[in-house]
Amino acid sequence: MTNLRASITGVGGYVPEDILNNEELSQMVDTSDEWITQRVGIKERRILKEKGKATSDMAVMAIQELLDKTRTKPEEIDFLICSTITPDMAFPSTANLIGEKLKLKNAFNFDLSAACSGFIYGLETASRMIESKAYKKVVVVGADMMSSVTDYTDRSTCPLFGDGAGAVLLEPTSEDVGVIDRILGYDGSGKEFLHMKAGGSLNPPSHQTVDNREHFVYQEGKAVFKVAVSVMSDIAVNIMHRNNISPEKLAWLVPHQANMRIIEAVARRMGIKREQVMINIQNYGNTTAATIPLCLWNYEDQLKKGDNIILTAFGAGYTWGSIYLKWAYNKK
Ligand code: UT7
C-alpha cells in the first residue's frame, strides 16, 4: 500500500457549562461588550469552575464522546497526543492522566506544547505515525484551561481566552481522503511578545512571582496580531497554491480562533467567502490548542466526504502550521 494516509474518522468536543459573557467581564475590568465585539469578535467564553477539575477532565469528556460516536473501545487506541500549555501538573503528563482515566491501556502517550499551534503540531505528528504503519487508531486532543493562566485584572488579555477540549480519531486509509499536505514552522524570537514569565525552571514559583502576577499570559497584542495575520495567511495561501486548490474548490478554512479580524484577514487573502470559514470564536473565545478541533466538532454535520479543508494556526513561540486534508466521512 503506497498511498497510505491518515484520515480523521471522528470528532469529539467538550466545553464547560459556565459562561462568562462580555457584560460580566465589564464588571471585572474597564472594558465593554462593544470594544470586545468590535476588536476581537468574542461575546462569551466557557470557564471550568468545578473544584478538582482541570485540563485532563475536559480532554476525557471530549475523547469519551469521540469513542462513543466512533464505537471505539478504549483498548483499541494505540497512541494519544495531548496538545496543551495548561497541563494539570508539570508531571506526570496530562496525556498520562487522560490515559489512566479512560483506561486507554494500549496507548503510548505524551503531551505536546506548541500553544495555539498545538493541535496542528499534534495532527502532523500523529498522521506521520499512522503513515509509518506502526499505529492504527490514534487520538489527538487539544485541551486548554486558559482560565488557569488568565489574569482577570488585566483587560488586555482577560477577554480573549476560554476553556475547552476537542479530539479527533485518526486511522489509516488508502482512499483519496485524509491528510495530504502540511507547512509547519516556528520563530523563537517571538517569545518576547507572548509568554508566561514564571512557573517554569527559569523562574520557579515564589511569593515574589505570585505578587508580581507572573503566572499569567503576557501578550503584546499588536505585535502578535501583525505577525499572526501575515504568517497564517501566507502558509494557507501557499498550501492552496501548491495543491491547486482554487477558492471555489475549498470547502472549508478552519482557522485558529484568536481574533475575528485575523480570521477575516486570512480569508480575504485566500480569496474565499465567509461562508467557507468555520467560526465559533463568538461562543468560546481563544481556547488555544482546542480551537480547531472544536470548530470541526461544531461543523461536523456540514462536512461531506471529499471536502477540501485547510487548517491554519499561529501561536506563542512563535509557532505556526497549516494542514490540507480531505474529509473522510459523511456523518450518519
Ligand atoms: O492565539 C495566539 C496568538 N494571539 C493572537 O493572535 C492575538 C493577537 N492580538 C490581538 O488579537 C489584538 O492585538 C488584541 C485583541 C489583543 C488587542 O486589540 P488591538 O486592536 O491590537 O488593541 P491595542 O492593544 O492596540 O489597544 C488599543 C486600545 C488601547 O487604548 P489607547 O492606548 O488607544 O487609548 C488599549 O488600552 O484599546 C485599549 N484596550 C481596551 N479597551 C477596552 C485594550 N484592551 C481593552 C479592553 N477594553 N479589553
mmCIF file of C-alpha atoms and ligand atoms in Angstrom:
data_model
loop_
_atom_site.group_PDB
_atom_site.id
_atom_site.type_symbol
_atom_site.label_atom_id
_atom_site.label_comp_id
_atom_site.label_asym_id
_atom_site.label_seq_id
_atom_site.Cartn_x
_atom_site.Cartn_y
_atom_site.Cartn_z
ATOM 1 C CA MET A 1 0.000 0.000 0.000
ATOM 2 C CA THR A 2 1.928 3.029 -1.212
ATOM 3 C CA ASN A 3 -0.667 5.744 -0.754
ATOM 4 C CA LEU A 4 -1.423 5.222 2.907
ATOM 5 C CA ARG A 5 -2.691 8.387 4.569
ATOM 6 C CA ALA A 6 -4.068 9.324 7.977
ATOM 7 C CA SER A 7 -7.711 10.360 7.914
ATOM 8 C CA ILE A 8 -9.887 11.885 10.588
ATOM 9 C CA THR A 9 -12.649 9.357 11.256
ATOM 10 C CA GLY A 10 -14.377 11.067 14.184
ATOM 11 C CA VAL A 11 -14.564 14.238 16.257
ATOM 12 C CA GLY A 12 -15.458 14.837 19.906
ATOM 13 C CA GLY A 13 -15.624 18.012 21.933
ATOM 14 C CA TYR A 14 -16.308 19.435 25.340
ATOM 15 C CA VAL A 15 -16.784 22.906 26.759
ATOM 16 C CA PRO A 16 -17.630 23.617 30.409
ATOM 17 C CA GLU A 17 -21.167 24.754 31.251
ATOM 18 C CA ASP A 18 -20.236 28.013 32.970
ATOM 19 C CA ILE A 19 -20.396 31.043 30.687
ATOM 20 C CA LEU A 20 -18.510 34.291 31.230
ATOM 21 C CA ASN A 21 -20.015 36.929 28.942
ATOM 22 C CA ASN A 22 -18.806 40.404 27.978
ATOM 23 C CA GLU A 23 -21.257 42.108 30.352
ATOM 24 C CA GLU A 24 -19.836 40.213 33.320
ATOM 25 C CA LEU A 25 -16.260 40.957 32.211
ATOM 26 C CA SER A 26 -17.147 44.638 32.021
ATOM 27 C CA GLN A 27 -17.929 44.475 35.745
ATOM 28 C CA MET A 28 -14.495 42.975 36.432
ATOM 29 C CA VAL A 29 -12.211 45.240 34.344
ATOM 30 C CA ASP A 30 -12.503 48.504 32.418
ATOM 31 C CA THR A 31 -13.856 47.096 29.159
ATOM 32 C CA SER A 32 -17.144 46.892 27.261
ATOM 33 C CA ASP A 33 -19.144 44.497 25.136
ATOM 34 C CA GLU A 34 -18.742 46.962 22.276
ATOM 35 C CA TRP A 35 -14.907 47.020 22.461
ATOM 36 C CA ILE A 36 -14.549 43.254 22.733
ATOM 37 C CA THR A 37 -17.078 42.573 19.982
ATOM 38 C CA GLN A 38 -15.546 45.062 17.558
ATOM 39 C CA ARG A 39 -11.854 44.452 18.245
ATOM 40 C CA VAL A 40 -11.910 40.698 18.889
ATOM 41 C CA GLY A 41 -15.328 39.248 17.951
ATOM 42 C CA ILE A 42 -15.928 37.367 21.205
ATOM 43 C CA LYS A 43 -19.291 37.501 23.019
ATOM 44 C CA GLU A 44 -18.745 34.839 25.669
ATOM 45 C CA ARG A 45 -16.351 32.129 26.756
ATOM 46 C CA ARG A 46 -16.658 28.935 28.826
ATOM 47 C CA ILE A 47 -14.899 28.636 32.181
ATOM 48 C CA LEU A 48 -14.159 25.407 34.051
ATOM 49 C CA LYS A 49 -15.188 26.251 37.605
ATOM 50 C CA GLU A 50 -15.733 22.866 39.169
ATOM 51 C CA LYS A 51 -13.303 22.288 42.036
ATOM 52 C CA GLY A 52 -10.826 19.495 41.441
ATOM 53 C CA LYS A 53 -11.335 19.583 37.663
ATOM 54 C CA ALA A 54 -8.642 20.505 35.177
ATOM 55 C CA THR A 55 -7.476 20.189 31.574
ATOM 56 C CA SER A 56 -7.410 16.376 31.640
ATOM 57 C CA ASP A 57 -11.080 16.251 32.671
ATOM 58 C CA MET A 58 -12.152 18.306 29.663
ATOM 59 C CA ALA A 59 -9.984 16.135 27.405
ATOM 60 C CA VAL A 60 -11.555 12.997 28.921
ATOM 61 C CA MET A 61 -15.063 14.295 28.136
ATOM 62 C CA ALA A 62 -14.099 15.097 24.538
ATOM 63 C CA ILE A 63 -12.386 11.740 23.971
ATOM 64 C CA GLN A 64 -15.210 9.790 25.644
ATOM 65 C CA GLU A 65 -17.664 11.365 23.209
ATOM 66 C CA LEU A 66 -15.294 10.522 20.354
ATOM 67 C CA LEU A 67 -15.031 6.876 21.437
ATOM 68 C CA ASP A 68 -18.818 6.611 21.792
ATOM 69 C CA LYS A 69 -19.516 8.197 18.416
ATOM 70 C CA THR A 70 -16.982 6.057 16.584
ATOM 71 C CA ARG A 71 -17.831 2.911 18.588
ATOM 72 C CA THR A 72 -14.191 2.528 19.518
ATOM 73 C CA LYS A 73 -13.127 0.601 22.614
ATOM 74 C CA PRO A 74 -10.567 2.338 24.865
ATOM 75 C CA GLU A 75 -8.096 -0.531 24.439
ATOM 76 C CA GLU A 76 -8.167 -0.121 20.652
ATOM 77 C CA ILE A 77 -6.412 3.250 20.856
ATOM 78 C CA ASP A 78 -2.701 2.693 20.355
ATOM 79 C CA PHE A 79 -1.366 6.226 20.620
ATOM 80 C CA LEU A 80 -2.531 9.514 22.199
ATOM 81 C CA ILE A 81 -1.158 13.024 21.933
ATOM 82 C CA CYS A 82 -2.451 15.749 24.235
ATOM 83 C CA SER A 83 -1.631 19.223 22.949
ATOM 84 C CA THR A 84 -1.794 21.685 25.815
ATOM 85 C CA ILE A 85 0.022 24.539 27.510
ATOM 86 C CA THR A 86 -2.081 24.218 30.655
ATOM 87 C CA PRO A 87 -1.266 20.701 31.870
ATOM 88 C CA ASP A 88 -2.895 19.540 35.110
ATOM 89 C CA MET A 89 0.589 19.475 36.660
ATOM 90 C CA ALA A 90 4.201 19.724 35.495
ATOM 91 C CA PHE A 91 4.452 15.939 35.646
ATOM 92 C CA PRO A 92 3.179 13.362 35.010
ATOM 93 C CA SER A 93 1.925 14.438 31.610
ATOM 94 C CA THR A 94 -1.727 15.262 31.059
ATOM 95 C CA ALA A 95 -1.766 12.554 28.375
ATOM 96 C CA ASN A 96 -0.786 10.038 31.091
ATOM 97 C CA LEU A 97 -3.631 11.253 33.302
ATOM 98 C CA ILE A 98 -6.125 11.010 30.436
ATOM 99 C CA GLY A 99 -4.927 7.507 29.572
ATOM 100 C CA GLU A 100 -5.458 6.399 33.151
ATOM 101 C CA LYS A 101 -8.919 7.971 33.462
ATOM 102 C CA LEU A 102 -10.155 6.475 30.189
ATOM 103 C CA LYS A 103 -8.355 3.133 30.563
ATOM 104 C CA LEU A 104 -6.520 3.584 27.277
ATOM 105 C CA LYS A 105 -4.293 0.729 28.343
ATOM 106 C CA ASN A 106 -2.590 0.190 24.980
ATOM 107 C CA ALA A 107 -1.984 3.821 24.151
ATOM 108 C CA PHE A 108 1.542 5.115 24.497
ATOM 109 C CA ASN A 109 1.145 8.845 25.011
ATOM 110 C CA PHE A 110 2.707 12.228 25.607
ATOM 111 C CA ASP A 111 1.966 15.949 25.858
ATOM 112 C CA LEU A 112 2.871 18.363 23.123
ATOM 113 C CA SER A 113 3.477 22.029 23.831
ATOM 114 C CA ALA A 114 3.054 24.370 20.883
ATOM 115 C CA ALA A 115 0.472 26.810 22.287
ATOM 116 C CA CYS A 116 -2.162 27.837 19.725
ATOM 117 C CA SER A 117 -0.494 25.695 17.036
ATOM 118 C CA GLY A 118 -0.626 22.668 19.343
ATOM 119 C CA PHE A 119 -3.419 20.861 17.528
ATOM 120 C CA ILE A 120 -1.735 21.278 14.124
ATOM 121 C CA TYR A 121 1.622 20.107 15.519
ATOM 122 C CA GLY A 122 -0.177 17.136 17.094
ATOM 123 C CA LEU A 123 -2.085 16.271 13.927
ATOM 124 C CA GLU A 124 1.115 16.345 11.874
ATOM 125 C CA THR A 125 2.964 14.123 14.366
ATOM 126 C CA ALA A 126 0.082 11.677 14.683
ATOM 127 C CA SER A 127 -0.571 11.475 10.953
ATOM 128 C CA ARG A 128 3.097 10.627 10.323
ATOM 129 C CA MET A 129 2.883 7.877 12.925
ATOM 130 C CA ILE A 130 -0.153 6.449 11.117
ATOM 131 C CA GLU A 131 1.720 6.683 7.796
ATOM 132 C CA SER A 132 4.595 4.746 9.393
ATOM 133 C CA LYS A 133 2.076 1.869 9.740
ATOM 134 C CA ALA A 134 3.114 1.347 13.360
ATOM 135 C CA TYR A 135 -0.134 2.837 14.772
ATOM 136 C CA LYS A 136 -3.719 2.284 13.608
ATOM 137 C CA LYS A 137 -6.030 4.189 15.942
ATOM 138 C CA VAL A 138 -4.615 7.436 17.201
ATOM 139 C CA VAL A 139 -6.259 10.211 19.212
ATOM 140 C CA VAL A 140 -5.126 13.821 19.074
ATOM 141 C CA VAL A 141 -6.732 16.009 21.727
ATOM 142 C CA GLY A 142 -6.237 19.751 22.022
ATOM 143 C CA ALA A 143 -7.214 20.854 25.528
ATOM 144 C CA ASP A 144 -6.583 24.018 27.473
ATOM 145 C CA MET A 145 -7.879 25.532 30.669
ATOM 146 C CA MET A 146 -6.814 29.056 29.822
ATOM 147 C CA SER A 147 -8.752 30.447 32.798
ATOM 148 C CA SER A 148 -5.992 28.957 34.998
ATOM 149 C CA VAL A 149 -3.376 31.274 33.414
ATOM 150 C CA THR A 150 -5.529 34.325 32.708
ATOM 151 C CA ASP A 151 -5.205 37.478 34.803
ATOM 152 C CA TYR A 152 -8.758 38.692 35.387
ATOM 153 C CA THR A 153 -7.429 42.121 36.394
ATOM 154 C CA ASP A 154 -5.716 42.659 33.003
ATOM 155 C CA ARG A 155 -8.165 43.969 30.419
ATOM 156 C CA SER A 156 -5.693 43.491 27.573
ATOM 157 C CA THR A 157 -5.764 39.692 27.920
ATOM 158 C CA CYS A 158 -8.711 38.544 30.051
ATOM 159 C CA PRO A 159 -11.416 38.988 27.393
ATOM 160 C CA LEU A 160 -9.534 36.773 24.969
ATOM 161 C CA PHE A 161 -9.414 33.288 26.442
ATOM 162 C CA GLY A 162 -11.717 30.418 27.343
ATOM 163 C CA ASP A 163 -11.585 26.737 28.327
ATOM 164 C CA GLY A 164 -12.344 23.673 26.218
ATOM 165 C CA ALA A 165 -11.168 20.475 24.567
ATOM 166 C CA GLY A 166 -11.543 18.914 21.138
ATOM 167 C CA ALA A 167 -10.395 15.495 19.956
ATOM 168 C CA VAL A 168 -10.100 13.614 16.683
ATOM 169 C CA LEU A 169 -9.584 9.958 15.852
ATOM 170 C CA LEU A 170 -7.048 9.220 13.110
ATOM 171 C CA GLU A 171 -6.954 5.983 11.156
ATOM 172 C CA PRO A 172 -5.067 4.786 8.082
ATOM 173 C CA THR A 173 -6.774 4.928 4.703
ATOM 174 C CA SER A 174 -5.875 4.079 1.135
ATOM 175 C CA GLU A 175 -8.771 6.138 -0.249
ATOM 176 C CA ASP A 176 -8.267 9.632 -1.652
ATOM 177 C CA VAL A 177 -9.061 11.335 1.689
ATOM 178 C CA GLY A 178 -7.067 12.286 4.779
ATOM 179 C CA VAL A 179 -4.052 14.469 5.480
ATOM 180 C CA ILE A 180 -2.381 15.447 2.211
ATOM 181 C CA ASP A 181 -0.010 18.357 2.789
ATOM 182 C CA ARG A 182 1.403 20.491 5.565
ATOM 183 C CA ILE A 183 3.560 23.502 6.339
ATOM 184 C CA LEU A 184 4.838 23.926 9.889
ATOM 185 C CA GLY A 185 7.341 26.303 11.362
ATOM 186 C CA TYR A 186 8.488 28.415 14.259
ATOM 187 C CA ASP A 187 10.356 31.600 15.100
ATOM 188 C CA GLY A 188 11.715 31.602 18.630
ATOM 189 C CA SER A 189 12.263 35.347 18.615
ATOM 190 C CA GLY A 190 8.511 35.723 19.151
ATOM 191 C CA LYS A 191 8.924 34.746 22.804
ATOM 192 C CA GLU A 192 9.318 38.381 23.755
ATOM 193 C CA PHE A 193 5.722 39.190 22.776
ATOM 194 C CA LEU A 194 3.797 36.201 24.117
ATOM 195 C CA HIS A 195 4.822 34.097 27.106
ATOM 196 C CA MET A 196 4.275 33.255 30.747
ATOM 197 C CA LYS A 197 7.063 34.691 32.870
ATOM 198 C CA ALA A 198 7.138 32.332 35.847
ATOM 199 C CA GLY A 199 6.284 28.816 36.908
ATOM 200 C CA GLY A 200 8.915 27.026 34.848
ATOM 201 C CA SER A 201 12.525 26.176 35.737
ATOM 202 C CA LEU A 202 13.728 29.648 34.755
ATOM 203 C CA ASN A 203 11.559 31.413 37.322
ATOM 204 C CA PRO A 204 10.153 28.811 39.692
ATOM 205 C CA PRO A 205 7.086 29.819 41.667
ATOM 206 C CA SER A 206 7.831 32.042 44.647
ATOM 207 C CA HIS A 207 5.979 34.606 46.733
ATOM 208 C CA GLN A 208 7.558 37.216 44.534
ATOM 209 C CA THR A 209 6.431 35.680 41.223
ATOM 210 C CA VAL A 210 2.913 35.433 42.607
ATOM 211 C CA ASP A 211 2.978 39.024 43.913
ATOM 212 C CA ASN A 212 4.242 40.188 40.505
ATOM 213 C CA ARG A 213 1.385 38.350 38.762
ATOM 214 C CA GLU A 214 3.848 36.405 36.625
ATOM 215 C CA HIS A 215 1.853 33.182 36.385
ATOM 216 C CA PHE A 216 -0.424 34.572 33.716
ATOM 217 C CA VAL A 217 -0.366 35.027 29.946
ATOM 218 C CA TYR A 218 1.744 38.034 28.973
ATOM 219 C CA GLN A 219 0.980 39.353 25.483
ATOM 220 C CA GLU A 220 1.884 42.386 23.415
ATOM 221 C CA GLY A 221 -1.218 42.084 21.311
ATOM 222 C CA LYS A 222 -0.446 44.489 18.482
ATOM 223 C CA ALA A 223 2.924 42.878 17.693
ATOM 224 C CA VAL A 224 1.420 39.381 17.738
ATOM 225 C CA PHE A 225 -1.577 40.465 15.648
ATOM 226 C CA LYS A 226 0.582 41.674 12.743
ATOM 227 C CA VAL A 227 2.670 38.520 12.502
ATOM 228 C CA ALA A 228 -0.371 36.269 13.040
ATOM 229 C CA VAL A 229 -2.204 37.773 10.064
ATOM 230 C CA SER A 230 0.747 37.557 7.698
ATOM 231 C CA VAL A 231 2.004 34.100 8.693
ATOM 232 C CA MET A 232 -1.420 32.409 8.972
ATOM 233 C CA SER A 233 -2.433 33.691 5.561
ATOM 234 C CA ASP A 234 0.945 33.085 3.883
ATOM 235 C CA ILE A 235 1.004 29.413 4.844
ATOM 236 C CA ALA A 236 -2.672 28.891 3.983
ATOM 237 C CA VAL A 237 -2.302 30.590 0.577
ATOM 238 C CA ASN A 238 0.907 28.649 -0.095
ATOM 239 C CA ILE A 239 -0.748 25.318 0.690
ATOM 240 C CA MET A 240 -3.712 26.254 -1.545
ATOM 241 C CA HIS A 241 -1.443 27.098 -4.460
ATOM 242 C CA ARG A 242 0.834 24.120 -4.280
ATOM 243 C CA ASN A 243 -2.166 21.760 -4.154
ATOM 244 C CA ASN A 244 -4.039 23.590 -6.949
ATOM 245 C CA ILE A 245 -6.996 24.433 -4.750
ATOM 246 C CA SER A 246 -8.807 27.446 -6.162
ATOM 247 C CA PRO A 247 -11.054 29.381 -3.745
ATOM 248 C CA GLU A 248 -14.106 27.659 -5.270
ATOM 249 C CA LYS A 249 -12.609 24.225 -4.682
ATOM 250 C CA LEU A 250 -12.015 24.858 -0.990
ATOM 251 C CA ALA A 251 -14.914 23.609 1.133
ATOM 252 C CA TRP A 252 -13.684 24.944 4.471
ATOM 253 C CA LEU A 253 -10.982 27.001 6.097
ATOM 254 C CA VAL A 254 -10.550 26.090 9.766
ATOM 255 C CA PRO A 255 -8.553 28.930 11.312
ATOM 256 C CA HIS A 256 -7.283 29.209 14.861
ATOM 257 C CA GLN A 257 -9.798 31.384 16.728
ATOM 258 C CA ALA A 258 -7.779 34.212 18.308
ATOM 259 C CA ASN A 259 -9.401 37.281 16.801
ATOM 260 C CA MET A 260 -12.231 37.706 14.269
ATOM 261 C CA ARG A 261 -10.212 40.384 12.495
ATOM 262 C CA ILE A 262 -7.335 37.930 11.988
ATOM 263 C CA ILE A 263 -9.758 35.291 10.671
ATOM 264 C CA GLU A 264 -11.348 37.766 8.246
ATOM 265 C CA ALA A 265 -7.950 38.998 7.004
ATOM 266 C CA VAL A 266 -6.781 35.427 6.353
ATOM 267 C CA ALA A 267 -10.000 34.590 4.462
ATOM 268 C CA ARG A 268 -9.656 37.771 2.402
ATOM 269 C CA ARG A 269 -6.081 36.969 1.434
ATOM 270 C CA MET A 270 -7.121 33.438 0.428
ATOM 271 C CA GLY A 271 -9.903 34.892 -1.734
ATOM 272 C CA ILE A 272 -12.615 32.846 -0.022
ATOM 273 C CA LYS A 273 -16.063 33.790 1.268
ATOM 274 C CA ARG A 274 -17.063 33.978 4.906
ATOM 275 C CA GLU A 275 -19.439 31.030 4.367
ATOM 276 C CA GLN A 276 -16.354 28.869 3.725
ATOM 277 C CA VAL A 277 -14.833 29.691 7.126
ATOM 278 C CA MET A 278 -15.513 27.847 10.374
ATOM 279 C CA ILE A 279 -16.066 30.387 13.144
ATOM 280 C CA ASN A 280 -17.024 29.814 16.777
ATOM 281 C CA ILE A 281 -14.874 32.490 18.450
ATOM 282 C CA GLN A 282 -18.041 34.375 19.498
ATOM 283 C CA ASN A 283 -19.044 31.465 21.740
ATOM 284 C CA TYR A 284 -15.769 30.159 23.134
ATOM 285 C CA GLY A 285 -13.045 32.803 22.670
ATOM 286 C CA ASN A 286 -9.495 31.542 22.242
ATOM 287 C CA THR A 287 -9.227 28.053 23.719
ATOM 288 C CA THR A 288 -5.606 27.726 22.480
ATOM 289 C CA ALA A 289 -4.994 24.083 21.392
ATOM 290 C CA ALA A 290 -8.733 23.356 21.332
ATOM 291 C CA THR A 291 -9.962 25.958 18.823
ATOM 292 C CA ILE A 292 -9.513 23.917 15.635
ATOM 293 C CA PRO A 293 -10.950 20.589 16.840
ATOM 294 C CA LEU A 294 -13.844 22.473 18.493
ATOM 295 C CA CYS A 295 -14.597 24.072 15.106
ATOM 296 C CA LEU A 296 -14.608 20.632 13.447
ATOM 297 C CA TRP A 297 -16.901 19.434 16.263
ATOM 298 C CA ASN A 298 -19.351 22.319 15.770
ATOM 299 C CA TYR A 299 -19.395 21.982 11.973
ATOM 300 C CA GLU A 300 -19.232 18.184 11.694
ATOM 301 C CA ASP A 301 -22.847 17.932 10.431
ATOM 302 C CA GLN A 302 -21.992 20.131 7.452
ATOM 303 C CA LEU A 303 -18.887 18.212 6.382
ATOM 304 C CA LYS A 304 -19.012 15.855 3.416
ATOM 305 C CA LYS A 305 -16.668 13.105 2.328
ATOM 306 C CA GLY A 306 -14.077 14.507 -0.068
ATOM 307 C CA ASP A 307 -14.385 18.130 1.149
ATOM 308 C CA ASN A 308 -11.136 20.065 0.731
ATOM 309 C CA ILE A 309 -10.250 21.541 4.118
ATOM 310 C CA ILE A 310 -7.357 23.757 5.162
ATOM 311 C CA LEU A 311 -6.469 24.210 8.827
ATOM 312 C CA THR A 312 -4.250 27.119 9.821
ATOM 313 C CA ALA A 313 -2.924 28.331 13.158
ATOM 314 C CA PHE A 314 -0.438 30.671 14.780
ATOM 315 C CA GLY A 315 0.634 30.914 18.385
ATOM 316 C CA ALA A 316 3.208 31.573 21.072
ATOM 317 C CA GLY A 317 6.795 30.723 20.225
ATOM 318 C CA TYR A 318 6.097 31.840 17.616
ATOM 319 C CA THR A 319 4.722 28.591 16.222
ATOM 320 C CA TRP A 320 2.587 28.052 13.148
ATOM 321 C CA GLY A 321 1.143 25.389 10.944
ATOM 322 C CA SER A 322 -1.253 24.749 8.093
ATOM 323 C CA ILE A 323 -2.600 21.367 7.027
ATOM 324 C CA TYR A 324 -4.523 20.398 3.894
ATOM 325 C CA LEU A 325 -6.800 17.395 4.230
ATOM 326 C CA LYS A 326 -9.794 15.814 2.542
ATOM 327 C CA TRP A 327 -12.664 14.976 4.851
ATOM 328 C CA ALA A 328 -13.168 11.224 5.141
ATOM 329 C CA TYR A 329 -16.804 10.616 6.022
ATOM 330 C CA ASN A 330 -20.409 11.757 5.938
ATOM 331 C CA LYS A 331 -21.943 11.891 9.385
ATOM 332 C CA LYS A 332 -24.546 9.193 9.935
HETATM 333 O O1 UT7 B 1 -3.645 32.998 19.922
HETATM 334 C C1 UT7 B 1 -2.276 33.267 19.984
HETATM 335 C C2 UT7 B 1 -1.916 34.445 19.206
HETATM 336 N N1 UT7 B 1 -2.574 35.618 19.724
HETATM 337 C C3 UT7 B 1 -3.215 36.438 18.909
HETATM 338 O O2 UT7 B 1 -3.308 36.155 17.732
HETATM 339 C C4 UT7 B 1 -3.725 37.741 19.450
HETATM 340 C C5 UT7 B 1 -3.296 38.881 18.582
HETATM 341 N N2 UT7 B 1 -3.676 40.189 19.061
HETATM 342 C C6 UT7 B 1 -4.951 40.625 19.105
HETATM 343 O O3 UT7 B 1 -5.870 39.908 18.838
HETATM 344 C C7 UT7 B 1 -5.182 42.087 19.441
HETATM 345 O O4 UT7 B 1 -3.964 42.781 19.390
HETATM 346 C C8 UT7 B 1 -5.855 42.322 20.831
HETATM 347 C C9 UT7 B 1 -7.287 41.853 20.784
HETATM 348 C C10 UT7 B 1 -5.080 41.581 21.901
HETATM 349 C C11 UT7 B 1 -5.865 43.815 21.139
HETATM 350 O O5 UT7 B 1 -6.510 44.541 20.100
HETATM 351 P P1 UT7 B 1 -5.834 45.827 19.445
HETATM 352 O O6 UT7 B 1 -6.786 46.341 18.467
HETATM 353 O O7 UT7 B 1 -4.460 45.416 18.945
HETATM 354 O O8 UT7 B 1 -5.738 46.805 20.666
HETATM 355 P P2 UT7 B 1 -4.470 47.511 21.315
HETATM 356 O O9 UT7 B 1 -3.769 46.565 22.219
HETATM 357 O O10 UT7 B 1 -3.672 48.207 20.282
HETATM 358 O O11 UT7 B 1 -5.208 48.608 22.163
HETATM 359 C C12 UT7 B 1 -5.981 49.652 21.542
HETATM 360 C C13 UT7 B 1 -6.649 50.461 22.620
HETATM 361 C C14 UT7 B 1 -5.692 50.921 23.724
HETATM 362 O O12 UT7 B 1 -6.111 52.188 24.168
HETATM 363 P P3 UT7 B 1 -5.382 53.523 23.646
HETATM 364 O O13 UT7 B 1 -3.940 53.369 24.026
HETATM 365 O O14 UT7 B 1 -5.604 53.546 22.163
HETATM 366 O O15 UT7 B 1 -6.108 54.584 24.389
HETATM 367 C C15 UT7 B 1 -5.907 49.899 24.807
HETATM 368 O O16 UT7 B 1 -5.607 50.413 26.077
HETATM 369 O O17 UT7 B 1 -7.640 49.663 23.263
HETATM 370 C C16 UT7 B 1 -7.392 49.648 24.683
HETATM 371 N N3 UT7 B 1 -7.794 48.339 25.183
HETATM 372 C C17 UT7 B 1 -9.036 48.097 25.631
HETATM 373 N N4 UT7 B 1 -10.118 48.884 25.742
HETATM 374 C C18 UT7 B 1 -11.245 48.318 26.219
HETATM 375 C C19 UT7 B 1 -7.066 47.193 25.272
HETATM 376 N N5 UT7 B 1 -7.821 46.207 25.775
HETATM 377 C C20 UT7 B 1 -9.043 46.746 26.011
HETATM 378 C C21 UT7 B 1 -10.243 46.215 26.517
HETATM 379 N N6 UT7 B 1 -11.317 47.034 26.591
HETATM 380 N N7 UT7 B 1 -10.370 44.931 26.896
#
